[in-house]
Amino acid sequence: MQTQGENPGRLTTHVLDTTSGRPAANLRIDLYRLDGEWREHIGSIRTNDEGRCDKPLLNGEAMESGIYELRFHAGEYMGLELDSGPFLDLIPIRFGIADRSAHYHVPLLLSPYGYSTYRGS
């Protein structure tokens, strides 16, 4: 049961490697909060063996309304090099949080030459 003042909201993600059909383990993710041109680095985390993070990226009092950006370090994870480097290197996904008490889940489906995302549950 939720008590007054408690904020059950949280931000989570997971990454699936669609090339291998497996979770993307040990992929680095950076989280930023944006306000116009201002950018605050909130933290960095790596996915576990299940392609998930061991804890929410945001929760409790840290879960604020606003614009955020997740940066997935895909090139480092995939290790694929073209003549000039990997085709996909850093994948930024910018999204908004309107309801501090909601669960926002931002998954990434990743391959060497494309990706997709959606608001999950």
GROMACS .gro file of C-alpha atoms in nm:
model
  121
    1MET     CA    1   0.000   0.000   0.000
    2GLN     CA    2   0.130   0.344  -0.093
    3THR     CA    3   0.166   0.593   0.191
    4GLN     CA    4   0.122   0.965   0.153
    5GLY     CA    5   0.437   1.125   0.015
    6GLU     CA    6   0.573   0.795  -0.122
    7ASN     CA    7   0.675   0.801  -0.488
    8PRO     CA    8   0.662   0.457  -0.653
    9GLY     CA    9   0.774   0.596  -0.990
   10ARG     CA   10   1.082   0.456  -1.156
   11LEU     CA   11   1.280   0.455  -1.480
   12THR     CA   12   1.409   0.124  -1.613
   13THR     CA   13   1.555  -0.012  -1.936
   14HIS     CA   14   1.677  -0.331  -2.093
   15VAL     CA   15   1.870  -0.405  -2.411
   16LEU     CA   16   1.825  -0.700  -2.644
   17ASP     CA   17   2.081  -0.789  -2.911
   18THR     CA   18   1.858  -0.890  -3.202
   19THR     CA   19   2.155  -1.021  -3.402
   20SER     CA   20   2.235  -1.291  -3.148
   21GLY     CA   21   1.882  -1.320  -3.010
   22ARG     CA   22   2.020  -1.268  -2.660
   23PRO     CA   23   2.025  -0.997  -2.394
   24ALA     CA   24   2.299  -0.737  -2.439
   25ALA     CA   25   2.517  -0.797  -2.132
   26ASN     CA   26   2.768  -0.541  -2.004
   27LEU     CA   27   2.647  -0.256  -2.227
   28ARG     CA   28   2.722   0.089  -2.080
   29ILE     CA   29   2.433   0.333  -2.047
   30ASP     CA   30   2.457   0.700  -1.943
   31LEU     CA   31   2.157   0.896  -1.814
   32TYR     CA   32   2.122   1.274  -1.851
   33ARG     CA   33   1.857   1.523  -1.746
   34LEU     CA   34   1.811   1.807  -1.997
   35ASP     CA   35   1.688   2.162  -1.961
   36GLY     CA   36   1.731   2.360  -2.282
   37GLU     CA   37   2.104   2.357  -2.358
   38TRP     CA   38   2.189   2.249  -2.002
   39ARG     CA   39   2.272   1.881  -1.951
   40GLU     CA   40   2.324   1.708  -1.616
   41HIS     CA   41   2.492   1.368  -1.606
   42ILE     CA   42   2.289   1.169  -1.353
   43GLY     CA   43   2.487   0.849  -1.373
   44SER     CA   44   2.620   0.555  -1.570
   45ILE     CA   45   2.538   0.188  -1.539
   46ARG     CA   46   2.604  -0.140  -1.721
   47THR     CA   47   2.352  -0.403  -1.811
   48ASN     CA   48   2.367  -0.738  -1.634
   49ASP     CA   49   2.365  -1.085  -1.797
   50GLU     CA   50   1.991  -1.045  -1.866
   51GLY     CA   51   2.044  -0.714  -2.051
   52ARG     CA   52   1.879  -0.528  -1.761
   53CYS     CA   53   2.009  -0.296  -1.493
   54ASP     CA   54   2.028  -0.429  -1.138
   55LYS     CA   55   1.840  -0.125  -1.007
   56PRO     CA   56   1.618   0.151  -1.154
   57LEU     CA   57   1.800   0.434  -1.326
   58LEU     CA   58   1.570   0.674  -1.137
   59ASN     CA   59   1.330   0.621  -0.850
   60GLY     CA   60   1.202   0.784  -0.534
   61GLU     CA   61   1.284   1.151  -0.492
   62ALA     CA   62   1.523   1.141  -0.788
   63MET     CA   63   1.227   1.070  -1.018
   64GLU     CA   64   1.142   1.419  -1.141
   65SER     CA   65   0.931   1.539  -1.431
   66GLY     CA   66   1.135   1.662  -1.724
   67ILE     CA   67   1.330   1.570  -2.035
   68TYR     CA   68   1.589   1.293  -2.014
   69GLU     CA   69   1.832   1.122  -2.247
   70LEU     CA   70   1.966   0.769  -2.229
   71ARG     CA   71   2.291   0.713  -2.419
   72PHE     CA   72   2.358   0.351  -2.510
   73HIS     CA   73   2.722   0.276  -2.596
   74ALA     CA   74   2.643   0.034  -2.877
   75GLY     CA   75   2.974   0.055  -3.065
   76GLU     CA   76   3.172  -0.033  -2.754
   77TYR     CA   77   2.936  -0.325  -2.687
   78MET     CA   78   2.927  -0.465  -3.042
   79GLY     CA   79   3.294  -0.413  -3.116
   80LEU     CA   80   3.219  -0.398  -3.488
   81GLU     CA   81   3.446  -0.175  -3.687
   82LEU     CA   82   3.400  -0.038  -4.037
   83ASP     CA   83   3.682   0.150  -4.207
   84SER     CA   84   3.586   0.461  -4.013
   85GLY     CA   85   3.450   0.293  -3.696
   86PRO     CA   86   3.122   0.124  -3.606
   87PHE     CA   87   2.808   0.222  -3.799
   88LEU     CA   88   2.618   0.270  -3.472
   89ASP     CA   89   2.834   0.401  -3.193
   90LEU     CA   90   2.641   0.607  -2.940
   91ILE     CA   91   2.261   0.579  -2.947
   92PRO     CA   92   2.082   0.868  -2.774
   93ILE     CA   93   1.716   0.826  -2.684
   94ARG     CA   94   1.547   1.143  -2.560
   95PHE     CA   95   1.214   1.115  -2.380
   96GLY     CA   96   0.996   1.297  -2.130
   97ILE     CA   97   0.876   1.204  -1.785
   98ALA     CA   98   0.547   1.372  -1.701
   99ASP     CA   99   0.419   1.160  -1.412
  100ARG     CA  100   0.673   1.115  -1.130
  101SER     CA  101   0.467   0.829  -0.987
  102ALA     CA  102   0.460   0.621  -1.308
  103HIS     CA  103   0.689   0.345  -1.430
  104TYR     CA  104   0.878   0.452  -1.743
  105HIS     CA  105   1.047   0.162  -1.921
  106VAL     CA  106   1.264   0.246  -2.224
  107PRO     CA  107   1.392  -0.075  -2.388
  108LEU     CA  108   1.634  -0.091  -2.679
  109LEU     CA  109   1.639  -0.356  -2.952
  110LEU     CA  110   1.985  -0.342  -3.104
  111SER     CA  111   2.166  -0.474  -3.411
  112PRO     CA  112   2.488  -0.353  -3.580
  113TYR     CA  113   2.297  -0.148  -3.839
  114GLY     CA  114   1.972  -0.049  -3.670
  115TYR     CA  115   1.778  -0.018  -3.348
  116SER     CA  116   1.426   0.043  -3.219
  117THR     CA  117   1.273   0.151  -2.893
  118TYR     CA  118   0.927   0.199  -2.742
  119ARG     CA  119   0.766   0.276  -2.410
  120GLY     CA  120   0.748  -0.059  -2.239
  121SER     CA  121   0.578  -0.172  -1.924
   0.00000   0.00000   0.00000
